[in-house]
Amino acid sequence: MKVSKFGGSSLADASQIKKVVDIILSDKERHFIVVSAPGKRSKDDTKVTDLLIALADMIIAGKDGYHEIKTVLDRFKIIIEELCLSHELLSDIVNVLKSRIELDIVDNNKFKDGIKALGEDITAHIVAAYINTFNTAAIYVNPKDAGLILSDEFGNARVLNKSYKNLSKLKESTAIVVFPGFFGYTESGDIVTFPRGGSDITGSILAKALDVDIYENFTDVDSVFAASPGIIDNPKAIEEFTYREMRELSYGGFNVIHAEALQPVFEANIPVHILNTNNVEAKGTKIVAIRKHDDNPVIGVSGEGGFSCIYVSKYLMNREIGFGRKLLGIIEEEGISYEHTPSGIDNISIIVRSNLLTKENRERIMNNIRKELEVDNVYIEDELALIMVVGEGMQLSQGVAELITSSLTKSSVNIEMINQGASEVSIMFGVKESSMYNAIKGIYNVFFNN
Ligand code: ASP
């Protein structure tokens, strides 16, 4: 059996939903379906989830949200009419939307989650109803009834362990199960959503709970590529890579599948197959636990900007017990999580996401470091990008780092920092944001164009 998840672009309008249902009906093993909310129909369009967020914001601000309500309802009205589904479905949607809007606003995030979740919820009802028109039994399953229990972190929920046992009972369904992605319920019964893009997480949880053979993730690309097509023309397609490689590449900005979504399938060792709804013939990309190695030690290269480095140096730092702990304590006190801490004998850099630093906390961090640690030098450097060069084969090959550094020299890119994790699945380079594209091009050419 398979869990098949369809993303927003696969469900953007009635013609896309028809493709999705064709795909579902073409394979009996596609028995557990997870859906996102309708995404963009064109470049300038707005995702339904964004429309719902705008609506929730209006209501929170005390406005009537008339325009936003109409836009959301129109999106679903067209879909329902074009799929020739019953008008009752539309009146149900109006009623549920109305009841969510009228709820008391005790906590803004909690209220927002109730509205945000509607996109997936309504879409699951529509897809189940449309499958039924083909004389095939399909049922909408509500995450509360199925026991998908999440932590009460609104907009940022995590799955609670007991959900897996609850969800495993869905195996008994003889009808195709259509499950809305992106949200679940807290122990006290409130709707709560995962982070954005979280339908991938729902699919992965379901795959683990049902112990399926494969987790299919349908999107709008033929495969994952060895580098972003926005930077490299016609990059090489990746046919198969490991969970670890995917995790490392997505850290560097690959966003084909939500990184957090890989955890449940990784734990259960269930392969993920990324496929294209608009081109079912394409092979797609598989994410597996172990893969065959080819001659190339590198599987892909990715990069992302928006990092800052807090640089600290002190003569004889290596002799000072507790220096690292105190330094990280100062960062912790500010409620900031750090990404990496490359270090030398007398210096250490703390890499953080720049959006976590404000004018005020920058000052406080620098002052506290000076005061508590009596350092020789401390400063913050912004506009850094992290480049991830990834490949399981790197453990087995020599000279990979040299190939990368010489390609960066050739591309006139200055390396600000190098970090190789103990796992040897990746090497990370810090470069100035302005040289990120050149760096990726240079590294890609060495490993994929020679
Ligand atoms: N609809 C949600 C979002 O746009 C979740 C998802 O599509 O996975 O973030």
CSV table of C-alpha atoms and ligand atoms in Angstrom, one decimal:
chain,number,residue,atom,x,y,z
A,1,MET,CA,0.0,0.0,0.0
A,2,LYS,CA,1.0,3.6,-0.6
A,3,VAL,CA,0.3,6.9,1.1
A,4,SER,CA,0.1,9.5,-1.8
A,5,LYS,CA,0.3,13.2,-0.9
A,6,PHE,CA,-0.7,15.9,-3.4
A,7,GLY,CA,0.7,19.4,-3.0
A,8,GLY,CA,-1.1,22.7,-3.6
A,9,SER,CA,-0.1,23.1,-7.3
A,10,SER,CA,-1.6,19.6,-8.0
A,11,LEU,CA,-5.0,20.8,-6.6
A,12,ALA,CA,-5.0,24.4,-7.7
A,13,ASP,CA,-8.2,24.1,-9.8
A,14,ALA,CA,-10.7,21.6,-11.2
A,15,SER,CA,-8.5,20.4,-14.1
A,16,GLN,CA,-5.7,19.7,-11.7
A,17,ILE,CA,-8.0,17.8,-9.3
A,18,LYS,CA,-9.1,15.7,-12.3
A,19,LYS,CA,-5.5,14.7,-13.0
A,20,VAL,CA,-5.1,13.9,-9.3
A,21,VAL,CA,-8.1,11.6,-9.3
A,22,ASP,CA,-6.9,9.9,-12.5
A,23,ILE,CA,-3.6,9.2,-10.8
A,24,ILE,CA,-5.3,7.8,-7.7
A,25,LEU,CA,-7.7,5.6,-9.7
A,26,SER,CA,-4.9,4.3,-11.9
A,27,ASP,CA,-3.3,2.3,-9.1
A,28,LYS,CA,-5.2,0.2,-6.5
A,29,GLU,CA,-2.3,0.6,-4.0
A,30,ARG,CA,-3.1,4.4,-3.8
A,31,HIS,CA,-5.4,3.9,-0.9
A,32,PHE,CA,-4.4,6.6,1.5
A,33,ILE,CA,-4.5,10.1,0.1
A,34,VAL,CA,-3.3,13.3,1.7
A,35,VAL,CA,-4.2,16.7,0.2
A,36,SER,CA,-2.9,20.2,0.5
A,37,ALA,CA,-5.1,23.3,-0.1
A,38,PRO,CA,-5.3,24.7,-3.6
A,39,GLY,CA,-2.1,26.5,-4.6
A,40,LYS,CA,-1.4,29.1,-7.2
A,41,ARG,CA,-3.1,28.6,-10.7
A,42,SER,CA,-0.6,31.0,-12.2
A,43,LYS,CA,2.5,33.0,-11.2
A,44,ASP,CA,0.5,36.0,-9.9
A,45,ASP,CA,-2.2,33.9,-8.2
A,46,THR,CA,-2.6,33.5,-4.4
A,47,LYS,CA,-2.6,30.2,-2.6
A,48,VAL,CA,-5.8,29.5,-0.7
A,49,THR,CA,-3.8,29.2,2.6
A,50,ASP,CA,-2.6,32.7,2.0
A,51,LEU,CA,-6.1,33.9,1.3
A,52,LEU,CA,-7.2,32.3,4.6
A,53,ILE,CA,-4.4,33.9,6.6
A,54,ALA,CA,-5.4,37.3,5.1
A,55,LEU,CA,-9.0,36.6,6.1
A,56,ALA,CA,-8.0,35.6,9.7
A,57,ASP,CA,-5.9,38.8,10.0
A,58,MET,CA,-8.9,40.9,8.9
A,59,ILE,CA,-11.2,39.3,11.5
A,60,ILE,CA,-8.5,39.7,14.2
A,61,ALA,CA,-8.2,43.4,13.3
A,62,GLY,CA,-12.0,43.7,13.9
A,63,LYS,CA,-12.9,44.1,10.2
A,64,ASP,CA,-15.7,42.1,8.5
A,65,GLY,CA,-13.3,40.4,6.0
A,66,TYR,CA,-16.1,40.5,3.3
A,67,HIS,CA,-13.7,40.7,0.4
A,68,GLU,CA,-11.5,37.9,1.7
A,69,ILE,CA,-14.5,35.6,2.4
A,70,LYS,CA,-15.8,36.1,-1.1
A,71,THR,CA,-12.4,35.4,-2.7
A,72,VAL,CA,-12.1,32.1,-0.8
A,73,LEU,CA,-15.6,31.0,-1.5
A,74,ASP,CA,-15.3,31.9,-5.2
A,75,ARG,CA,-12.2,29.7,-5.5
A,76,PHE,CA,-14.1,26.7,-4.1
A,77,LYS,CA,-17.3,27.5,-5.9
A,78,ILE,CA,-15.6,27.3,-9.3
A,79,ILE,CA,-13.9,24.1,-8.5
A,80,ILE,CA,-17.2,22.5,-7.2
A,81,GLU,CA,-19.1,23.7,-10.3
A,82,GLU,CA,-16.5,22.5,-12.8
A,83,LEU,CA,-16.3,19.1,-11.1
A,84,CYS,CA,-20.1,18.9,-11.2
A,85,LEU,CA,-20.4,18.2,-7.5
A,86,SER,CA,-23.5,18.9,-5.4
A,87,HIS,CA,-24.3,22.4,-4.4
A,88,GLU,CA,-24.8,21.1,-0.8
A,89,LEU,CA,-21.0,20.9,-0.6
A,90,LEU,CA,-20.8,24.6,-1.1
A,91,SER,CA,-23.4,25.4,1.5
A,92,ASP,CA,-21.5,23.2,4.0
A,93,ILE,CA,-18.4,25.2,3.2
A,94,VAL,CA,-20.2,28.5,3.8
A,95,ASN,CA,-21.5,27.2,7.1
A,96,VAL,CA,-18.2,25.9,8.4
A,97,LEU,CA,-16.4,29.1,7.4
A,98,LYS,CA,-19.0,31.1,9.1
A,99,SER,CA,-18.8,29.1,12.3
A,100,ARG,CA,-15.0,29.4,12.4
A,101,ILE,CA,-15.1,33.2,11.9
A,102,GLU,CA,-17.6,33.6,14.7
A,103,LEU,CA,-15.5,31.8,17.3
A,104,ASP,CA,-14.3,34.0,20.2
A,105,ILE,CA,-10.8,35.2,19.7
A,106,VAL,CA,-9.0,34.3,22.9
A,107,ASP,CA,-5.6,33.7,21.3
A,108,ASN,CA,-4.8,35.1,17.9
A,109,ASN,CA,-2.6,32.2,16.7
A,110,LYS,CA,-5.2,29.6,17.9
A,111,PHE,CA,-8.0,31.5,16.0
A,112,LYS,CA,-5.8,31.8,12.9
A,113,ASP,CA,-5.1,28.0,12.9
A,114,GLY,CA,-8.8,27.3,12.8
A,115,ILE,CA,-9.2,29.3,9.7
A,116,LYS,CA,-5.9,28.3,8.0
A,117,ALA,CA,-6.8,24.6,8.3
A,118,LEU,CA,-10.0,25.1,6.2
A,119,GLY,CA,-8.1,25.0,2.9
A,120,GLU,CA,-7.0,21.4,3.3
A,121,ASP,CA,-10.2,20.4,5.1
A,122,ILE,CA,-12.5,21.6,2.3
A,123,THR,CA,-10.2,20.1,-0.4
A,124,ALA,CA,-10.3,16.7,1.2
A,125,HIS,CA,-14.1,16.8,1.1
A,126,ILE,CA,-14.0,17.8,-2.5
A,127,VAL,CA,-11.5,15.1,-3.6
A,128,ALA,CA,-13.4,12.3,-1.7
A,129,ALA,CA,-16.7,13.5,-3.3
A,130,TYR,CA,-15.2,13.6,-6.8
A,131,ILE,CA,-13.7,10.1,-6.5
A,132,ASN,CA,-17.2,8.9,-5.5
A,133,THR,CA,-18.6,10.1,-8.8
A,134,PHE,CA,-16.5,7.3,-10.5
A,135,ASN,CA,-18.4,4.6,-8.5
A,136,THR,CA,-15.4,4.1,-6.3
A,137,ALA,CA,-15.8,4.3,-2.5
A,138,ALA,CA,-13.7,7.1,-0.9
A,139,ILE,CA,-14.2,8.8,2.4
A,140,TYR,CA,-13.1,12.1,3.9
A,141,VAL,CA,-11.4,11.4,7.2
A,142,ASN,CA,-11.3,14.0,9.9
A,143,PRO,CA,-7.9,14.2,11.7
A,144,LYS,CA,-9.7,14.4,15.1
A,145,ASP,CA,-11.7,11.3,14.5
A,146,ALA,CA,-8.6,9.5,13.3
A,147,GLY,CA,-6.7,10.6,16.4
A,148,LEU,CA,-4.0,12.9,14.9
A,149,ILE,CA,-3.0,14.6,18.1
A,150,LEU,CA,-0.5,17.4,18.0
A,151,SER,CA,1.3,19.7,20.5
A,152,ASP,CA,-0.5,22.9,21.3
A,153,GLU,CA,2.1,25.1,19.5
A,154,PHE,CA,-0.2,27.0,17.2
A,155,GLY,CA,1.2,27.4,13.7
A,156,ASN,CA,4.2,25.2,14.7
A,157,ALA,CA,2.8,22.0,16.0
A,158,ARG,CA,4.6,18.6,16.4
A,159,VAL,CA,3.1,15.2,16.4
A,160,LEU,CA,2.5,13.4,19.7
A,161,ASN,CA,3.5,9.7,19.7
A,162,LYS,CA,0.1,8.3,20.6
A,163,SER,CA,-1.1,9.5,17.1
A,164,TYR,CA,0.7,6.7,15.4
A,165,LYS,CA,-1.3,3.9,17.1
A,166,ASN,CA,-4.6,5.8,16.6
A,167,LEU,CA,-3.9,6.4,12.9
A,168,SER,CA,-2.9,2.8,12.3
A,169,LYS,CA,-6.6,1.9,12.5
A,170,LEU,CA,-7.2,3.6,9.2
A,171,LYS,CA,-5.9,0.4,7.7
A,172,GLU,CA,-9.3,-1.2,8.2
A,173,SER,CA,-11.0,1.2,5.8
A,174,THR,CA,-12.1,-0.6,2.6
A,175,ALA,CA,-12.8,2.8,1.0
A,176,ILE,CA,-10.0,5.1,-0.2
A,177,VAL,CA,-9.1,7.4,2.7
A,178,VAL,CA,-8.8,11.1,1.8
A,179,PHE,CA,-7.1,12.9,4.7
A,180,PRO,CA,-6.5,16.7,4.9
A,181,GLY,CA,-2.9,17.7,5.4
A,182,PHE,CA,-1.4,20.5,7.5
A,183,PHE,CA,-3.5,20.2,10.7
A,184,GLY,CA,-4.5,18.1,13.6
A,185,TYR,CA,-6.0,18.6,17.0
A,186,THR,CA,-4.5,19.4,20.4
A,187,GLU,CA,-5.3,17.1,23.4
A,188,SER,CA,-8.0,19.6,24.4
A,189,GLY,CA,-9.6,19.4,21.0
A,190,ASP,CA,-8.5,22.6,19.3
A,191,ILE,CA,-7.4,22.7,15.7
A,192,VAL,CA,-3.6,23.3,15.4
A,193,THR,CA,-1.4,23.5,12.2
A,194,PHE,CA,2.1,22.4,11.4
A,195,PRO,CA,4.5,25.0,10.0
A,196,ARG,CA,3.8,26.2,6.4
A,197,GLY,CA,4.2,23.5,3.9
A,198,GLY,CA,3.1,21.0,6.6
A,199,SER,CA,0.9,18.7,4.5
A,200,ASP,CA,4.2,16.9,3.7
A,201,ILE,CA,4.5,16.2,7.4
A,202,THR,CA,0.9,14.8,7.6
A,203,GLY,CA,1.7,12.4,4.7
A,204,SER,CA,4.9,11.2,6.3
A,205,ILE,CA,3.2,10.6,9.7
A,206,LEU,CA,0.4,8.7,8.0
A,207,ALA,CA,3.0,6.6,6.0
A,208,LYS,CA,4.7,5.6,9.3
A,209,ALA,CA,1.5,4.9,11.2
A,210,LEU,CA,0.2,2.7,8.3
A,211,ASP,CA,3.6,1.2,7.7
A,212,VAL,CA,3.1,1.5,3.9
A,213,ASP,CA,5.6,0.4,1.3
A,214,ILE,CA,6.1,3.8,-0.1
A,215,TYR,CA,5.3,7.5,0.5
A,216,GLU,CA,4.5,9.2,-2.8
A,217,ASN,CA,4.8,12.9,-2.8
A,218,PHE,CA,3.2,14.5,-5.9
A,219,THR,CA,4.4,18.0,-6.8
A,220,ASP,CA,5.0,19.9,-10.1
A,221,VAL,CA,8.6,19.0,-10.9
A,222,ASP,CA,9.9,16.0,-12.8
A,223,SER,CA,12.6,15.3,-10.2
A,224,VAL,CA,14.9,16.9,-7.7
A,225,PHE,CA,18.0,18.4,-9.3
A,226,ALA,CA,21.6,18.4,-8.3
A,227,ALA,CA,21.4,22.2,-8.1
A,228,SER,CA,18.7,24.8,-8.3
A,229,PRO,CA,17.5,25.3,-11.9
A,230,GLY,CA,17.3,29.0,-11.0
A,231,ILE,CA,21.1,29.0,-10.9
A,232,ILE,CA,22.2,26.2,-13.2
A,233,ASP,CA,20.8,25.7,-16.7
A,234,ASN,CA,19.4,22.1,-17.1
A,235,PRO,CA,21.0,20.7,-13.9
A,236,LYS,CA,21.3,17.0,-13.6
A,237,ALA,CA,18.3,15.1,-12.2
A,238,ILE,CA,18.8,13.1,-9.1
A,239,GLU,CA,17.2,9.7,-9.4
A,240,GLU,CA,17.8,8.5,-5.9
A,241,PHE,CA,19.4,9.9,-2.8
A,242,THR,CA,19.4,9.2,0.9
A,243,TYR,CA,17.3,10.8,3.7
A,244,ARG,CA,20.6,12.3,5.1
A,245,GLU,CA,21.5,13.8,1.7
A,246,MET,CA,18.1,15.3,1.3
A,247,ARG,CA,18.2,16.7,4.8
A,248,GLU,CA,21.6,18.4,4.2
A,249,LEU,CA,20.6,19.7,0.8
A,250,SER,CA,17.3,21.1,2.1
A,251,TYR,CA,19.2,22.8,4.9
A,252,GLY,CA,21.0,24.7,2.1
A,253,GLY,CA,17.7,25.9,0.5
A,254,PHE,CA,16.3,22.9,-1.4
A,255,ASN,CA,12.6,23.0,-0.7
A,256,VAL,CA,11.1,20.1,-2.6
A,257,ILE,CA,9.8,18.4,0.5
A,258,HIS,CA,9.5,19.8,4.0
A,259,ALA,CA,12.7,18.8,5.8
A,260,GLU,CA,10.8,18.0,9.0
A,261,ALA,CA,8.5,15.7,7.0
A,262,LEU,CA,11.3,13.3,6.5
A,263,GLN,CA,11.6,12.4,10.2
A,264,PRO,CA,8.7,9.9,10.5
A,265,VAL,CA,9.5,8.1,7.2
A,266,PHE,CA,13.2,8.1,8.1
A,267,GLU,CA,12.4,6.4,11.5
A,268,ALA,CA,10.2,3.8,9.8
A,269,ASN,CA,12.6,3.4,6.8
A,270,ILE,CA,9.9,4.0,4.3
A,271,PRO,CA,11.1,5.3,0.9
A,272,VAL,CA,9.7,8.6,-0.4
A,273,HIS,CA,9.0,8.9,-4.1
A,274,ILE,CA,8.8,12.5,-5.4
A,275,LEU,CA,6.6,12.6,-8.6
A,276,ASN,CA,5.1,15.1,-11.0
A,277,THR,CA,1.3,15.3,-11.2
A,278,ASN,CA,1.6,17.1,-14.6
A,279,ASN,CA,4.0,14.5,-16.0
A,280,VAL,CA,3.3,11.0,-14.6
A,281,GLU,CA,5.7,9.5,-17.1
A,282,ALA,CA,8.7,11.1,-15.5
A,283,LYS,CA,10.8,8.9,-13.3
A,284,GLY,CA,10.8,11.2,-10.3
A,285,THR,CA,13.3,11.1,-7.4
A,286,LYS,CA,13.4,8.5,-4.6
A,287,ILE,CA,14.6,9.2,-1.1
A,288,VAL,CA,15.9,6.0,0.5
A,289,ALA,CA,18.0,4.9,3.5
A,290,ILE,CA,20.8,3.4,1.5
A,291,ARG,CA,21.6,4.0,-2.2
A,292,LYS,CA,24.0,2.6,-4.8
A,293,HIS,CA,27.1,4.7,-5.3
A,294,ASP,CA,28.2,5.9,-8.6
A,295,ASP,CA,31.6,7.5,-9.5
A,296,ASN,CA,30.6,11.0,-8.4
A,297,PRO,CA,31.2,11.6,-4.7
A,298,VAL,CA,28.8,14.6,-4.8
A,299,ILE,CA,25.0,14.3,-5.3
A,300,GLY,CA,24.1,17.9,-5.1
A,301,VAL,CA,25.0,21.5,-4.1
A,302,SER,CA,22.7,24.0,-2.6
A,303,GLY,CA,23.0,27.4,-0.9
A,304,GLU,CA,21.0,29.8,1.1
A,305,GLY,CA,21.6,33.4,2.3
A,306,GLY,CA,20.4,35.2,5.4
A,307,PHE,CA,23.0,34.2,7.9
A,308,SER,CA,25.2,36.2,10.3
A,309,CYS,CA,28.3,35.3,12.1
A,310,ILE,CA,29.2,36.4,15.6
A,311,TYR,CA,33.0,36.2,15.6
A,312,VAL,CA,34.8,36.0,19.0
A,313,SER,CA,38.5,35.8,19.6
A,314,LYS,CA,40.6,35.6,22.8
A,315,TYR,CA,44.2,34.7,23.2
A,316,LEU,CA,44.6,31.2,24.9
A,317,MET,CA,40.8,30.6,24.6
A,318,ASN,CA,41.6,26.9,24.3
A,319,ARG,CA,42.8,26.8,28.0
A,320,GLU,CA,39.8,28.5,29.4
A,321,ILE,CA,37.3,25.9,30.9
A,322,GLY,CA,33.7,26.8,30.3
A,323,PHE,CA,34.3,29.5,27.7
A,324,GLY,CA,32.1,27.8,25.1
A,325,ARG,CA,29.3,27.1,27.5
A,326,LYS,CA,29.2,30.7,28.8
A,327,LEU,CA,29.3,32.1,25.2
A,328,LEU,CA,26.4,29.9,24.1
A,329,GLY,CA,24.6,30.8,27.3
A,330,ILE,CA,24.6,34.4,26.3
A,331,ILE,CA,23.0,33.5,23.0
A,332,GLU,CA,20.5,31.2,24.7
A,333,GLU,CA,19.5,34.0,27.1
A,334,GLU,CA,18.4,36.0,24.0
A,335,GLY,CA,16.2,33.1,23.0
A,336,ILE,CA,18.3,32.6,19.8
A,337,SER,CA,19.0,29.2,18.4
A,338,TYR,CA,22.4,28.8,16.7
A,339,GLU,CA,23.2,26.9,13.5
A,340,HIS,CA,27.0,26.1,13.7
A,341,THR,CA,30.0,27.0,15.8
A,342,PRO,CA,33.2,26.6,13.7
A,343,SER,CA,36.2,27.2,15.9
A,344,GLY,CA,40.0,27.6,16.0
A,345,ILE,CA,42.3,27.5,19.0
A,346,ASP,CA,41.8,31.1,19.9
A,347,ASN,CA,38.6,32.0,18.1
A,348,ILE,CA,35.0,30.8,17.6
A,349,SER,CA,32.2,31.8,15.3
A,350,ILE,CA,28.6,31.4,16.0
A,351,ILE,CA,26.4,31.2,12.9
A,352,VAL,CA,22.8,32.4,13.4
A,353,ARG,CA,20.0,33.3,11.1
A,354,SER,CA,20.1,37.1,10.6
A,355,ASN,CA,16.4,37.5,11.1
A,356,LEU,CA,16.9,36.5,14.8
A,357,LEU,CA,19.2,39.5,15.4
A,358,THR,CA,17.7,42.9,16.2
A,359,LYS,CA,19.4,46.2,16.8
A,360,GLU,CA,18.9,45.8,20.5
A,361,ASN,CA,19.9,42.2,21.0
A,362,ARG,CA,23.0,42.7,18.8
A,363,GLU,CA,24.2,45.4,21.3
A,364,ARG,CA,23.3,43.3,24.3
A,365,ILE,CA,25.0,40.2,22.9
A,366,MET,CA,28.3,42.1,22.1
A,367,ASN,CA,28.3,43.8,25.5
A,368,ASN,CA,27.7,40.6,27.5
A,369,ILE,CA,30.4,38.8,25.6
A,370,ARG,CA,32.9,41.6,26.3
A,371,LYS,CA,31.8,41.8,29.9
A,372,GLU,CA,31.5,38.2,30.9
A,373,LEU,CA,34.3,36.7,28.8
A,374,GLU,CA,36.8,39.5,28.5
A,375,VAL,CA,37.5,38.7,24.9
A,376,ASP,CA,40.1,40.4,22.7
A,377,ASN,CA,37.6,41.0,19.8
A,378,VAL,CA,34.0,40.5,19.0
A,379,TYR,CA,32.0,41.6,16.0
A,380,ILE,CA,29.1,40.5,13.9
A,381,GLU,CA,29.3,39.9,10.2
A,382,ASP,CA,26.1,39.9,8.1
A,383,GLU,CA,25.0,38.9,4.6
A,384,LEU,CA,26.5,35.5,4.7
A,385,ALA,CA,25.4,32.5,2.6
A,386,LEU,CA,25.9,28.8,3.5
A,387,ILE,CA,26.7,26.5,0.7
A,388,MET,CA,26.1,22.8,1.2
A,389,VAL,CA,28.1,20.3,-0.9
A,390,VAL,CA,26.5,16.9,-0.3
A,391,GLY,CA,27.1,13.3,-1.1
A,392,GLU,CA,27.3,10.0,0.8
A,393,GLY,CA,30.2,9.1,-1.5
A,394,MET,CA,32.4,11.8,0.0
A,395,GLN,CA,33.2,9.5,2.9
A,396,LEU,CA,34.9,7.2,0.5
A,397,SER,CA,36.8,9.6,-1.8
A,398,GLN,CA,39.9,11.7,-1.3
A,399,GLY,CA,40.5,15.2,-2.5
A,400,VAL,CA,36.8,16.4,-2.6
A,401,ALA,CA,37.5,19.4,-0.4
A,402,GLU,CA,40.4,20.3,-2.6
A,403,LEU,CA,38.3,20.1,-5.7
A,404,ILE,CA,35.8,22.4,-4.1
A,405,THR,CA,38.2,25.0,-2.8
A,406,SER,CA,40.1,25.2,-6.0
A,407,SER,CA,36.8,25.7,-7.9
A,408,LEU,CA,36.0,28.5,-5.5
A,409,THR,CA,39.4,30.1,-6.1
A,410,LYS,CA,38.8,29.9,-9.9
A,411,SER,CA,35.4,31.5,-9.4
A,412,SER,CA,37.0,34.3,-7.3
A,413,VAL,CA,34.9,33.4,-4.3
A,414,ASN,CA,36.4,34.1,-0.9
A,415,ILE,CA,35.7,31.4,1.7
A,416,GLU,CA,34.7,32.9,5.0
A,417,MET,CA,34.3,29.5,6.8
A,418,ILE,CA,34.5,25.8,6.3
A,419,ASN,CA,32.7,23.2,8.3
A,420,GLN,CA,32.7,19.4,7.7
A,421,GLY,CA,30.3,17.5,10.0
A,422,ALA,CA,31.5,14.3,11.6
A,423,SER,CA,29.2,12.3,9.3
A,424,GLU,CA,31.2,13.3,6.2
A,425,VAL,CA,28.0,13.5,4.2
A,426,SER,CA,28.5,17.2,3.5
A,427,ILE,CA,30.9,20.0,3.6
A,428,MET,CA,29.5,23.5,4.4
A,429,PHE,CA,31.1,26.7,3.2
A,430,GLY,CA,30.3,30.2,4.4
A,431,VAL,CA,30.6,32.8,1.6
A,432,LYS,CA,29.4,36.3,1.1
A,433,GLU,CA,25.8,36.4,-0.1
A,434,SER,CA,26.9,38.3,-3.2
A,435,SER,CA,29.2,35.4,-4.3
A,436,MET,CA,26.7,32.6,-3.6
A,437,TYR,CA,25.6,32.1,-7.2
A,438,ASN,CA,29.2,32.0,-8.5
A,439,ALA,CA,30.2,29.6,-5.8
A,440,ILE,CA,27.4,27.2,-6.7
A,441,LYS,CA,28.1,27.4,-10.4
A,442,GLY,CA,31.8,26.8,-9.8
A,443,ILE,CA,31.2,23.7,-7.6
A,444,TYR,CA,28.5,22.3,-9.9
A,445,ASN,CA,30.8,22.5,-12.9
A,446,VAL,CA,33.6,20.6,-11.2
A,447,PHE,CA,31.4,17.7,-10.2
A,448,PHE,CA,28.8,17.6,-12.9
A,449,ASN,CA,30.3,19.1,-16.1
A,450,ASN,CA,33.7,17.5,-16.3
B,1,ASP,N1,-1.4,24.8,2.6
B,1,ASP,C1,-0.4,24.8,3.5
B,1,ASP,C2,0.6,25.9,3.1
B,1,ASP,O1,0.4,26.5,2.1
B,1,ASP,C3,0.3,23.5,3.8
B,1,ASP,C4,0.8,22.8,2.6
B,1,ASP,O2,0.5,23.2,1.4
B,1,ASP,O3,1.6,21.9,2.7
B,1,ASP,O4,1.6,26.1,3.8
